[in-house]
PDB file of C-alpha atoms in Angstrom:
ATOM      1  CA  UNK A   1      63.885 295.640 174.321  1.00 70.00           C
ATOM      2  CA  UNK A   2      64.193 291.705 175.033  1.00 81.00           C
ATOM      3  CA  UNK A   3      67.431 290.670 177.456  1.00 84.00           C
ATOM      4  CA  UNK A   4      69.255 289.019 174.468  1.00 89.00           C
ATOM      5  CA  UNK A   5      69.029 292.615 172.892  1.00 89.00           C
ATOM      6  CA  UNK A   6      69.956 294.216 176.018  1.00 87.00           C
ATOM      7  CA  UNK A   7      73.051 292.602 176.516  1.00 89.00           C
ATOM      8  CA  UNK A   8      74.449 292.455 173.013  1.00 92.00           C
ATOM      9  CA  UNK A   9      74.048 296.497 173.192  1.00 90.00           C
ATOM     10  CA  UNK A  10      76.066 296.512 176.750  1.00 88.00           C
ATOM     11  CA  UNK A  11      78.375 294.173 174.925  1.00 92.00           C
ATOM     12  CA  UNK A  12      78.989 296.413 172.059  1.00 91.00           C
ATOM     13  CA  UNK A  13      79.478 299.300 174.324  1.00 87.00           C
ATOM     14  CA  UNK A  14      82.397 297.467 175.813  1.00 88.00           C
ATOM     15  CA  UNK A  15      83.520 296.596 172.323  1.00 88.00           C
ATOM     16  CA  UNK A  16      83.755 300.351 171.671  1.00 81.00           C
ATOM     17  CA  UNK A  17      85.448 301.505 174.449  1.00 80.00           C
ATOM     18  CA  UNK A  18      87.847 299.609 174.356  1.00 80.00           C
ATOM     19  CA  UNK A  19      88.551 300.158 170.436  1.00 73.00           C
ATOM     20  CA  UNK A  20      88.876 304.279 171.762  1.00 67.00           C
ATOM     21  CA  UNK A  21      91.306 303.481 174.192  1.00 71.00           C
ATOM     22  CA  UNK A  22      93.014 301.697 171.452  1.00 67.00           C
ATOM     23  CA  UNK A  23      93.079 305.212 169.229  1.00 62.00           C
ATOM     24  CA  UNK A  24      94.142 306.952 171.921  1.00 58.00           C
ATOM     25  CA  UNK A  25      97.316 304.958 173.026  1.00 54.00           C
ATOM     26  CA  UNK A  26      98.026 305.638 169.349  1.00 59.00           C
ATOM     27  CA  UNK A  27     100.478 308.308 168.501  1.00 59.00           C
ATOM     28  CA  UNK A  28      98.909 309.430 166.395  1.00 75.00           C
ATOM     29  CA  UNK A  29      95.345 309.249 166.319  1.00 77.00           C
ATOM     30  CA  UNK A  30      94.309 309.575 162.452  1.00 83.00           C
ATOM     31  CA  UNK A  31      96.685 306.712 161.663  1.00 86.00           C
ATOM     32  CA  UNK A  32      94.633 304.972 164.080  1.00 82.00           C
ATOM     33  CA  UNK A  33      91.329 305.884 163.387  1.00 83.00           C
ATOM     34  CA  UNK A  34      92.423 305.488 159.864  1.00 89.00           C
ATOM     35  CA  UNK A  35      93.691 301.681 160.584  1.00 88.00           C
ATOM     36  CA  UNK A  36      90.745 300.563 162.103  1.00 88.00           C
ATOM     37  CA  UNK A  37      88.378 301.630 159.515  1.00 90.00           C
ATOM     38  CA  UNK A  38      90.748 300.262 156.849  1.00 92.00           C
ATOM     39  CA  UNK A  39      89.909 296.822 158.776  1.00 93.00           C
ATOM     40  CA  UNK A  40      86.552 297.376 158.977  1.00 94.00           C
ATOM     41  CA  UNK A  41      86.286 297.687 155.201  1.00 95.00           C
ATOM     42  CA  UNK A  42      87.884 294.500 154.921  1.00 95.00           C
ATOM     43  CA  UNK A  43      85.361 292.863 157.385  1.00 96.00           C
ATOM     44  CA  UNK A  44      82.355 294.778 155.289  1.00 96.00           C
ATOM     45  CA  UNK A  45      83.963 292.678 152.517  1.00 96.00           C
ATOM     46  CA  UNK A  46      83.825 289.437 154.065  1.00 95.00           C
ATOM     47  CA  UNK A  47      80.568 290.333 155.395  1.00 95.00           C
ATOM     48  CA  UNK A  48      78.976 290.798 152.181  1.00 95.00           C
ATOM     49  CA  UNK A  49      80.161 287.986 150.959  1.00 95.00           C
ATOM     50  CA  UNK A  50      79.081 286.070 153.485  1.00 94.00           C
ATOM     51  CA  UNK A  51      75.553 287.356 154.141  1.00 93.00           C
ATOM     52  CA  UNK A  52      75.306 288.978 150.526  1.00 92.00           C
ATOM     53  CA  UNK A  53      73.823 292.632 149.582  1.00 93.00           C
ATOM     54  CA  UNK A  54      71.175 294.707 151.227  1.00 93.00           C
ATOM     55  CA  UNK A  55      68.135 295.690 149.055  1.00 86.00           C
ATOM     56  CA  UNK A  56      68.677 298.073 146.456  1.00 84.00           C
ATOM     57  CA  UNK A  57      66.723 301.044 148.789  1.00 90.00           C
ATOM     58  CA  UNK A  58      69.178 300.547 151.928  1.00 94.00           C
ATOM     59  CA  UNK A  59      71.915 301.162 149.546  1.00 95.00           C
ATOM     60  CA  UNK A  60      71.595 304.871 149.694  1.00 95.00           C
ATOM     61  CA  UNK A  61      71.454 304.920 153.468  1.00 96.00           C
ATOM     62  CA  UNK A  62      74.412 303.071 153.741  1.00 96.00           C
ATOM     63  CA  UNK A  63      76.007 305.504 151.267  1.00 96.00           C
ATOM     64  CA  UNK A  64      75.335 308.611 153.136  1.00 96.00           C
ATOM     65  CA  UNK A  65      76.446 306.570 156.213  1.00 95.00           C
ATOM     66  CA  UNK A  66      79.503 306.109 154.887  1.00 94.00           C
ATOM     67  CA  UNK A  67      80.152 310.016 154.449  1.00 95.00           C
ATOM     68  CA  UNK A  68      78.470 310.924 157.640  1.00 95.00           C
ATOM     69  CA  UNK A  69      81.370 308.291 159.222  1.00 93.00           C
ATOM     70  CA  UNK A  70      84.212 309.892 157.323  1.00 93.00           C
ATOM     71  CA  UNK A  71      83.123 313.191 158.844  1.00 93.00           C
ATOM     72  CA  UNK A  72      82.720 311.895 162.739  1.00 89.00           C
ATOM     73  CA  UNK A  73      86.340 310.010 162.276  1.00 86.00           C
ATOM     74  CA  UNK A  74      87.857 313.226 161.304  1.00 89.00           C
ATOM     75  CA  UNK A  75      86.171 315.179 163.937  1.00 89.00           C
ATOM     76  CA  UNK A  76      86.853 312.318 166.682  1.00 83.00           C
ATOM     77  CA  UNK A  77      90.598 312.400 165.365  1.00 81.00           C
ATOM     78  CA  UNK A  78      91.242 315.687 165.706  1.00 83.00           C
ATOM     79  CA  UNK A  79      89.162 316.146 169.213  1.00 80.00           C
ATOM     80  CA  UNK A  80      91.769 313.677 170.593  1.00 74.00           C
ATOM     81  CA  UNK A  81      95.126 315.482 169.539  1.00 75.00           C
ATOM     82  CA  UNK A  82      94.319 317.596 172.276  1.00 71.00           C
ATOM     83  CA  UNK A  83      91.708 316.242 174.765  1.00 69.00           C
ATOM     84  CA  UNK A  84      91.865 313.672 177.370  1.00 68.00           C
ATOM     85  CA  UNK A  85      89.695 310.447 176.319  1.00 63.00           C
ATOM     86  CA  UNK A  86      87.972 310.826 179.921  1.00 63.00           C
ATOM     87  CA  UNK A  87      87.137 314.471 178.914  1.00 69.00           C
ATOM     88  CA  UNK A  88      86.614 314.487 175.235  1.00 74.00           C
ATOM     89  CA  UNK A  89      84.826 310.715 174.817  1.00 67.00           C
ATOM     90  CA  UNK A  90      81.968 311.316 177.234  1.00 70.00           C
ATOM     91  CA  UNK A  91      81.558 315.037 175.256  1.00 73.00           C
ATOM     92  CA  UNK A  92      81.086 313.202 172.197  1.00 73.00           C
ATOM     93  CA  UNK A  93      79.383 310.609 173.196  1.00 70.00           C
ATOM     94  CA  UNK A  94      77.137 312.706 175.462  1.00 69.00           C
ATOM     95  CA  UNK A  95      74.995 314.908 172.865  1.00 70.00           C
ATOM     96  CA  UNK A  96      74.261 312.000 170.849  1.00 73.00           C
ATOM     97  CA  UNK A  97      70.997 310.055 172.749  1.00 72.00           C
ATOM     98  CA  UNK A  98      69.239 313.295 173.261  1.00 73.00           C
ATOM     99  CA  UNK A  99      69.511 314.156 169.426  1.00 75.00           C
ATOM    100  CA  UNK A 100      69.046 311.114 168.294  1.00 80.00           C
ATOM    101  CA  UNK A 101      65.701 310.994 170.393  1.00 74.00           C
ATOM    102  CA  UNK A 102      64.906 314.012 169.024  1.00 75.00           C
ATOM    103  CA  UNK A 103      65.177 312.918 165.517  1.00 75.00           C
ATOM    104  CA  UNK A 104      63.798 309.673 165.951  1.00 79.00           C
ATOM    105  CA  UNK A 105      60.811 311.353 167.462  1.00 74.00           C
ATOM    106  CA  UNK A 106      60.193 313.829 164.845  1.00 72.00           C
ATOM    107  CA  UNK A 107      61.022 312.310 161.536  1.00 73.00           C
ATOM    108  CA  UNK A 108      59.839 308.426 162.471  1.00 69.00           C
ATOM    109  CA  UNK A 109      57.663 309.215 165.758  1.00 69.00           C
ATOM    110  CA  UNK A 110      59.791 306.065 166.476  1.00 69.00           C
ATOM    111  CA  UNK A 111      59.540 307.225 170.559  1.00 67.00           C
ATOM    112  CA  UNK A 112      60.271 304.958 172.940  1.00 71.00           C
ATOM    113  CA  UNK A 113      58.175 304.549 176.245  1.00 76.00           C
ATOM    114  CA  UNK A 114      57.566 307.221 178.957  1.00 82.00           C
ATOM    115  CA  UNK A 115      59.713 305.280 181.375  1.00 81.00           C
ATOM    116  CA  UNK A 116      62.450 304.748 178.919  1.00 78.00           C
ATOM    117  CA  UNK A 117      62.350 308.288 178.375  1.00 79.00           C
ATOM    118  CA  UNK A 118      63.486 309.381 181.466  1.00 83.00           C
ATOM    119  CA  UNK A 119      65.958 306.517 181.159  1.00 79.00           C
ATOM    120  CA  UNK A 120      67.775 308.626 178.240  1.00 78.00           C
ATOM    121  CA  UNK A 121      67.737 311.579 180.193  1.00 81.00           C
ATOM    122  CA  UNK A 122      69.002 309.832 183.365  1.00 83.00           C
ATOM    123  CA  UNK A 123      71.350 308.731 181.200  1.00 77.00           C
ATOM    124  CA  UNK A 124      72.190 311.797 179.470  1.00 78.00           C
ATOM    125  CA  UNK A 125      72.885 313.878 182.512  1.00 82.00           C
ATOM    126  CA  UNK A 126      75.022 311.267 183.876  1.00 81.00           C
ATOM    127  CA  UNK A 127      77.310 311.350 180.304  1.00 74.00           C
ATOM    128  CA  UNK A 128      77.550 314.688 180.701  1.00 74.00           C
ATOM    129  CA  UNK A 129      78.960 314.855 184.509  1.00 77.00           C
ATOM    130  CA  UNK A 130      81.149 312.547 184.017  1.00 70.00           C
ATOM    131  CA  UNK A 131      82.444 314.656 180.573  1.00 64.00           C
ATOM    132  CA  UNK A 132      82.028 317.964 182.574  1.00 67.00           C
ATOM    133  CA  UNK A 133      83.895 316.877 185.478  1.00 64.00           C
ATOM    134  CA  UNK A 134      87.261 316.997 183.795  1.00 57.00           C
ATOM    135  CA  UNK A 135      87.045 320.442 181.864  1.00 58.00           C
ATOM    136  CA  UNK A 136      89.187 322.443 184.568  1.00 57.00           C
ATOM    137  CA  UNK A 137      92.250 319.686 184.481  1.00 54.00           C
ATOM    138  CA  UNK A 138      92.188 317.861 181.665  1.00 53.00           C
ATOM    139  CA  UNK A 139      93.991 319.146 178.323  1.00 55.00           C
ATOM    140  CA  UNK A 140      91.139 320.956 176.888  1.00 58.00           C
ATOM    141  CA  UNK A 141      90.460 324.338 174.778  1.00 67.00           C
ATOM    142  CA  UNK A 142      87.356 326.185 172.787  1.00 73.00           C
ATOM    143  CA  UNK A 143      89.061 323.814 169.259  1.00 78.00           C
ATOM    144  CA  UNK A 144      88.476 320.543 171.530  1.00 76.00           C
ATOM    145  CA  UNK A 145      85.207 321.409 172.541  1.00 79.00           C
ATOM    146  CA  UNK A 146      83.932 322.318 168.718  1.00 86.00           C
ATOM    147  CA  UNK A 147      85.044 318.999 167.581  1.00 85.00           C
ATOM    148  CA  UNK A 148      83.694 317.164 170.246  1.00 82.00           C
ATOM    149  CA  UNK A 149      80.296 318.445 170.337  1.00 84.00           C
ATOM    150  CA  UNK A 150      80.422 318.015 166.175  1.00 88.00           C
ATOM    151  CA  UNK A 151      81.288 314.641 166.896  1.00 87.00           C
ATOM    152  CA  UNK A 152      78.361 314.490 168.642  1.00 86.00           C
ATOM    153  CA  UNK A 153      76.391 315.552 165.951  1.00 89.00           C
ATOM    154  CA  UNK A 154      77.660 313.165 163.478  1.00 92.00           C
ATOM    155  CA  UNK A 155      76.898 310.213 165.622  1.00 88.00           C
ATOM    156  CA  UNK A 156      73.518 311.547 166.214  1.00 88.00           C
ATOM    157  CA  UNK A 157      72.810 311.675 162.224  1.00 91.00           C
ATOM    158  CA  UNK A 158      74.466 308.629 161.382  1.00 92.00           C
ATOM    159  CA  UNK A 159      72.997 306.429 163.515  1.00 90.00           C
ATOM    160  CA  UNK A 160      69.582 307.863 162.574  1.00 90.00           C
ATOM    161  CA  UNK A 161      70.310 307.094 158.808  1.00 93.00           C
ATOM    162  CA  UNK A 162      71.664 303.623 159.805  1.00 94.00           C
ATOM    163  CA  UNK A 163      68.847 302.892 161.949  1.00 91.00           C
ATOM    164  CA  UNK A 164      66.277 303.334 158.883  1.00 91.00           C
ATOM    165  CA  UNK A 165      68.818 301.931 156.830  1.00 94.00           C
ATOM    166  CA  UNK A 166      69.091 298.719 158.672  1.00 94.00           C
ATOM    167  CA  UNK A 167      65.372 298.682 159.073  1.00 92.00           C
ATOM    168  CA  UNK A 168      64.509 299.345 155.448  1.00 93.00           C
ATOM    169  CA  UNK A 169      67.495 296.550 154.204  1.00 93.00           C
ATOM    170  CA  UNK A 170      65.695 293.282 155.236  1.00 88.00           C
ATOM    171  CA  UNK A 171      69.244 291.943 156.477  1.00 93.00           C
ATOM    172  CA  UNK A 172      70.663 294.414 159.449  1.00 95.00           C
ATOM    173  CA  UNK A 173      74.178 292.448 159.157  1.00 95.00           C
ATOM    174  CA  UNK A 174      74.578 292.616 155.197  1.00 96.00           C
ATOM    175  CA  UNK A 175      73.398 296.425 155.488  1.00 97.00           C
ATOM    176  CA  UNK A 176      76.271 297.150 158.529  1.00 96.00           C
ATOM    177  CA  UNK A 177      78.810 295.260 156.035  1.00 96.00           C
ATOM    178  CA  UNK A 178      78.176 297.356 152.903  1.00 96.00           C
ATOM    179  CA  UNK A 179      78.148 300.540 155.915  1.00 96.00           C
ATOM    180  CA  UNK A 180      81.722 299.431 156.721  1.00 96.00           C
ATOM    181  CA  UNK A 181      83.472 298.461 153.086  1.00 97.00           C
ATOM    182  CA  UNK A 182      82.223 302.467 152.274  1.00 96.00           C
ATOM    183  CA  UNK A 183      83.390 303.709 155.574  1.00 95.00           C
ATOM    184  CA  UNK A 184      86.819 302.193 155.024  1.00 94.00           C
ATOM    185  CA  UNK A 185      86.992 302.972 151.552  1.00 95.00           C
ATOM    186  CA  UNK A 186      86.028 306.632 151.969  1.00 95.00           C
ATOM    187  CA  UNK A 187      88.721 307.297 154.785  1.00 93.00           C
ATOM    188  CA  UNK A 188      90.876 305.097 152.790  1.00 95.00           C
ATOM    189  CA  UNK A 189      90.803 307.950 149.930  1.00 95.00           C
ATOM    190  CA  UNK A 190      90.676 310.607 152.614  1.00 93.00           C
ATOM    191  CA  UNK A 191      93.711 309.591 154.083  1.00 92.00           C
ATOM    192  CA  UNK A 192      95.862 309.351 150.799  1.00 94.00           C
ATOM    193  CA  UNK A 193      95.085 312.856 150.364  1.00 93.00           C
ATOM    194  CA  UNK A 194      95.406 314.359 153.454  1.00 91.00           C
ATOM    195  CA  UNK A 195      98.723 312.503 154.107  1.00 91.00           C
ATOM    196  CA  UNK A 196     100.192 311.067 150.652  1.00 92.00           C
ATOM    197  CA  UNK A 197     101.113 307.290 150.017  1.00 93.00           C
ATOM    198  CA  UNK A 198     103.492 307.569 153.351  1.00 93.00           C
ATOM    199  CA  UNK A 199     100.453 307.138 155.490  1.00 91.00           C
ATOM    200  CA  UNK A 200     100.667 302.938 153.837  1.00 92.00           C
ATOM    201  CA  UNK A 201     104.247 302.851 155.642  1.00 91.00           C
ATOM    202  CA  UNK A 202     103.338 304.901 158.618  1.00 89.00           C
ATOM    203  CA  UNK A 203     100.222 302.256 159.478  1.00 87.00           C
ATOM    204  CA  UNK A 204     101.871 298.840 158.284  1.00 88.00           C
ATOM    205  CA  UNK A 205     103.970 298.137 161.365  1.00 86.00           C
ATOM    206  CA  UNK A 206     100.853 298.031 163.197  1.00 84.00           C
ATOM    207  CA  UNK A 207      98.614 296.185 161.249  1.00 83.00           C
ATOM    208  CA  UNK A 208      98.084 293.872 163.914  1.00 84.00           C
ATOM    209  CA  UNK A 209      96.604 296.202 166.784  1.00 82.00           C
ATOM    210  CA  UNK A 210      94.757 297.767 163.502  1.00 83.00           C
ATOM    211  CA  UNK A 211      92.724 294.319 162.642  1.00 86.00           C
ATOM    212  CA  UNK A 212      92.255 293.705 166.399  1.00 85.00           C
ATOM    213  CA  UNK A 213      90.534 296.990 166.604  1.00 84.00           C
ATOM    214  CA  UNK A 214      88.257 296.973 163.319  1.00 89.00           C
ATOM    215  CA  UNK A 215      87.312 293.215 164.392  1.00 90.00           C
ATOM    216  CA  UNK A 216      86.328 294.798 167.701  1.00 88.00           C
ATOM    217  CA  UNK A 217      84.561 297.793 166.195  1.00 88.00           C
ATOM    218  CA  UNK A 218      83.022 296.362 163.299  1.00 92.00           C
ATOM    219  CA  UNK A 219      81.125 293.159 165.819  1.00 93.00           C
ATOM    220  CA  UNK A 220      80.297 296.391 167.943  1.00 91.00           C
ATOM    221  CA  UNK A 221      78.609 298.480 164.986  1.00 92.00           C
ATOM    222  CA  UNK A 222      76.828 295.715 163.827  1.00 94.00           C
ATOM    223  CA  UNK A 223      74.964 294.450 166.985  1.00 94.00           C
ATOM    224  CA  UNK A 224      74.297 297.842 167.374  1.00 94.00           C
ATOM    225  CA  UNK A 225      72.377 298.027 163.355  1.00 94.00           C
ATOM    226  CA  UNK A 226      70.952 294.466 164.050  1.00 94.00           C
ATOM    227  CA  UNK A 227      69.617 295.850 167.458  1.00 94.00           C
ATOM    228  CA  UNK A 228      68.200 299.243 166.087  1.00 92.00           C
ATOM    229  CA  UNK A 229      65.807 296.763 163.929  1.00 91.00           C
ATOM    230  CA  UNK A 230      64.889 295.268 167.008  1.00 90.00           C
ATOM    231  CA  UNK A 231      64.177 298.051 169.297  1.00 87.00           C
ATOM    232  CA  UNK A 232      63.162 301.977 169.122  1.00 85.00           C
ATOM    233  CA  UNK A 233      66.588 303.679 167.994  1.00 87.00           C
ATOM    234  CA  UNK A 234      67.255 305.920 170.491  1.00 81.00           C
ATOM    235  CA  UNK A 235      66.708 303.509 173.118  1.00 83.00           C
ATOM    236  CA  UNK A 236      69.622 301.320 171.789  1.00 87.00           C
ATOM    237  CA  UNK A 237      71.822 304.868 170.882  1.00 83.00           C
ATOM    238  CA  UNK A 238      71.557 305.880 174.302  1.00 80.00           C
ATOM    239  CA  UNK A 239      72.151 302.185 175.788  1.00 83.00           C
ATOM    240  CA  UNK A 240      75.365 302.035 173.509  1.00 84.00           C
ATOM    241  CA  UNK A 241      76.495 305.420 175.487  1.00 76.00           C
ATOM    242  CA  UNK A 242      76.788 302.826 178.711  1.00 79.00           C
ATOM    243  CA  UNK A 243      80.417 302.247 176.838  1.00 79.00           C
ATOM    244  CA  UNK A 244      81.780 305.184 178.876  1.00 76.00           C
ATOM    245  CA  UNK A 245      81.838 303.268 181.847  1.00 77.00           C
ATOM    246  CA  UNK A 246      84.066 301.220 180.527  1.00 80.00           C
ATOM    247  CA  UNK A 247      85.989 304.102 178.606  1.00 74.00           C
ATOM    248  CA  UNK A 248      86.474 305.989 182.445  1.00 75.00           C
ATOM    249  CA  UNK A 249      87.693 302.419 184.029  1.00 79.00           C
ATOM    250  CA  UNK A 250      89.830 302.203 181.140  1.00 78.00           C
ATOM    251  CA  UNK A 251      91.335 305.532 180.796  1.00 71.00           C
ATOM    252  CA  UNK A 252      91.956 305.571 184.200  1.00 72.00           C
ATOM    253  CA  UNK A 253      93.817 301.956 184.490  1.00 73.00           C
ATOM    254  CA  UNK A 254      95.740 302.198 180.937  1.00 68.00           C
ATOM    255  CA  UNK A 255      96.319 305.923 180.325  1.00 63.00           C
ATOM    256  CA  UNK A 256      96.897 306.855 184.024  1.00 68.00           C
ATOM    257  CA  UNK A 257      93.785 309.876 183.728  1.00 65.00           C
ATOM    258  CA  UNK A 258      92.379 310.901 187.016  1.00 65.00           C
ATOM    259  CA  UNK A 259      89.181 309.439 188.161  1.00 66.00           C
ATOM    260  CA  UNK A 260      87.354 311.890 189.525  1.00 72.00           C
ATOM    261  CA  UNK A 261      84.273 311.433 192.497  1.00 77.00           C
ATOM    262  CA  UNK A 262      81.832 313.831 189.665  1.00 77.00           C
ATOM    263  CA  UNK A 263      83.096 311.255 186.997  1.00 75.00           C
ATOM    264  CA  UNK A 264      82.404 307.970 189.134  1.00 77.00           C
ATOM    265  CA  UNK A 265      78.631 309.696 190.208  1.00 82.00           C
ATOM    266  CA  UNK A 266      78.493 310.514 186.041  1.00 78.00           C
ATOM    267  CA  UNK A 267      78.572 307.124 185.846  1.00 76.00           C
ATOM    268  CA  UNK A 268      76.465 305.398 188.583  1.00 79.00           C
ATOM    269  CA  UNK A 269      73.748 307.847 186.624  1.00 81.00           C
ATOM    270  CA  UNK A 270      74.344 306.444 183.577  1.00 77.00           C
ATOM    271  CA  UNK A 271      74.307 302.697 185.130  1.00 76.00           C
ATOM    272  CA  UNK A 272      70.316 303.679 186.723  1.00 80.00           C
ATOM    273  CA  UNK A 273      69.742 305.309 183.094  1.00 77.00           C
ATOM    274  CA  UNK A 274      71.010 301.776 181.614  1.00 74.00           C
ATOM    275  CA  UNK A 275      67.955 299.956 184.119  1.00 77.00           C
ATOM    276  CA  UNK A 276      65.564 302.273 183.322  1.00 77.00           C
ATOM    277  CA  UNK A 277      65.687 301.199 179.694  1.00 74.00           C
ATOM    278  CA  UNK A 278      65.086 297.939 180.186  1.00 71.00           C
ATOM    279  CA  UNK A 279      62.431 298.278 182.734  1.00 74.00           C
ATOM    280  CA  UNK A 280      61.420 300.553 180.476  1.00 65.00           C
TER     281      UNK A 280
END
């Protein structure tokens, strides 16, 4: 992993923390999530027309992708009515590297070097104290937990498919573009039918937070396809995972959620996880 690639990831990781914080100050979080990938369709659009299509083979990833997305934005939606974003975004963020290294290991032997390894796991652990740490006072029960660790799973999966997808595309970008018109659109049809034609009146009067969060998620999503083309997969997954330092700082300074001394250790772990992957 070169230093250009390296920081873009970090980068992106701030990009996507900060987009979550965005959901959660939402009242309601499917409108959000539901806004922001609306946007992000529109960007896919202007993406594609820009760069142009993918190859015909990518298409297919980027289709299951797209499904695999609709299911993690329900999951992440729902795991917020009720969690705290310190509690429920390192959860779902937190099972992700080690499956994803698991997959990529298995299915494309794409494995990443001893050293960055142990980075992942450093990593890993360090996701997972910080998440941990605010089970006993945070807003939490068994519901919260199921849809946060299935949120887990979903990112896992899709970013295996969108790794080989970007890979397999010839043009990472245009492949990430056509990934976020069918992610919006999908949601898009999801929403009318979960909610009815109300949910186009319920969003509009906050278009503009909407479009400021699917221009900050969609430039985070694609560094992070562009990069996976670059790099071994689950390096970059679990490099992306650095975001929840910034989602702890952030919860903590915007939504007023305790910062905890297990939470601030989580995340000096996942800081020497970060260095580990590029040393490694």
């Amino acid at each position: 992993m070169s230093t250009t690639v390296f920081l873009l990831v970090l980068f992106a990781a701030f990009l996507h923390a900060a987009w979550n914080v965005q959901v959660k100050l939402n009242i309601d979080r499917f409108l959000g999530l539901f806004l922001i990938q609306t946007g992000m369709g529109i960007f896919g659009v202007l993406m594609l027309i820009f760069f142009g299509m993918p190859t015909g083979v990518s298409i297919v990833y980027a289709l299951v992708s797209g499904v695999l997305h609709t299911g993690y934005n329900l999951f992440l939606a729902r795991s917020y009515q009720t969690g705290d974003l310190s509690l429920v975004y390192p959860l779902a963020r937190g099972g992700a590297p080690f499956l994803t290294l698991l997959g990529t290991s298995l299915i494309m032997h794409d494995v990443p070097t001893p050293l960055a390894t142990v980075g992942i796991v450093v990593l890993l652990v360090g996701l997972l104290m910080a998440g941990l740490s605010g089970i006993r006072r945070a807003k939490v029960d068994g519901r919260t937990l199921f849809f946060a660790g299935g949120t887990a799973v979903f990112i896992a999966v899709y970013t295996v498919v969108d790794g080989l997808g970007g890979r397999v595309s010839g043009a990472p970008i245009a492949y990430a573009g056509l990934v976020f018109v069918l992610d919006g659109a999908f949601l898009f049809v999801t929403g009318l039918l979960m909610r009815g034609p109300v949910i186009l009146t319920q969003v509009l009067p906050h278009w503009k937070k909407g479009l400021a969060g699917a221009a900050a998620s969609s430039l985070a999503y694609a560094i992070v396809i562009w990069a996976m083309a670059q790099a071994p997969i689950a390096t970059v997954a679990a490099l992306r995972e650095t975001s929840i330092i910034f989602a702890l700082v952030m919860s903590a300074r915007l939504l007023k959620e305790t910062l905890t001394v297990q939470r601030v250790l989580g995340a000096l772990l996942i800081a020497a996880g970060a260095i580990l992957l590029r040393i490694g």
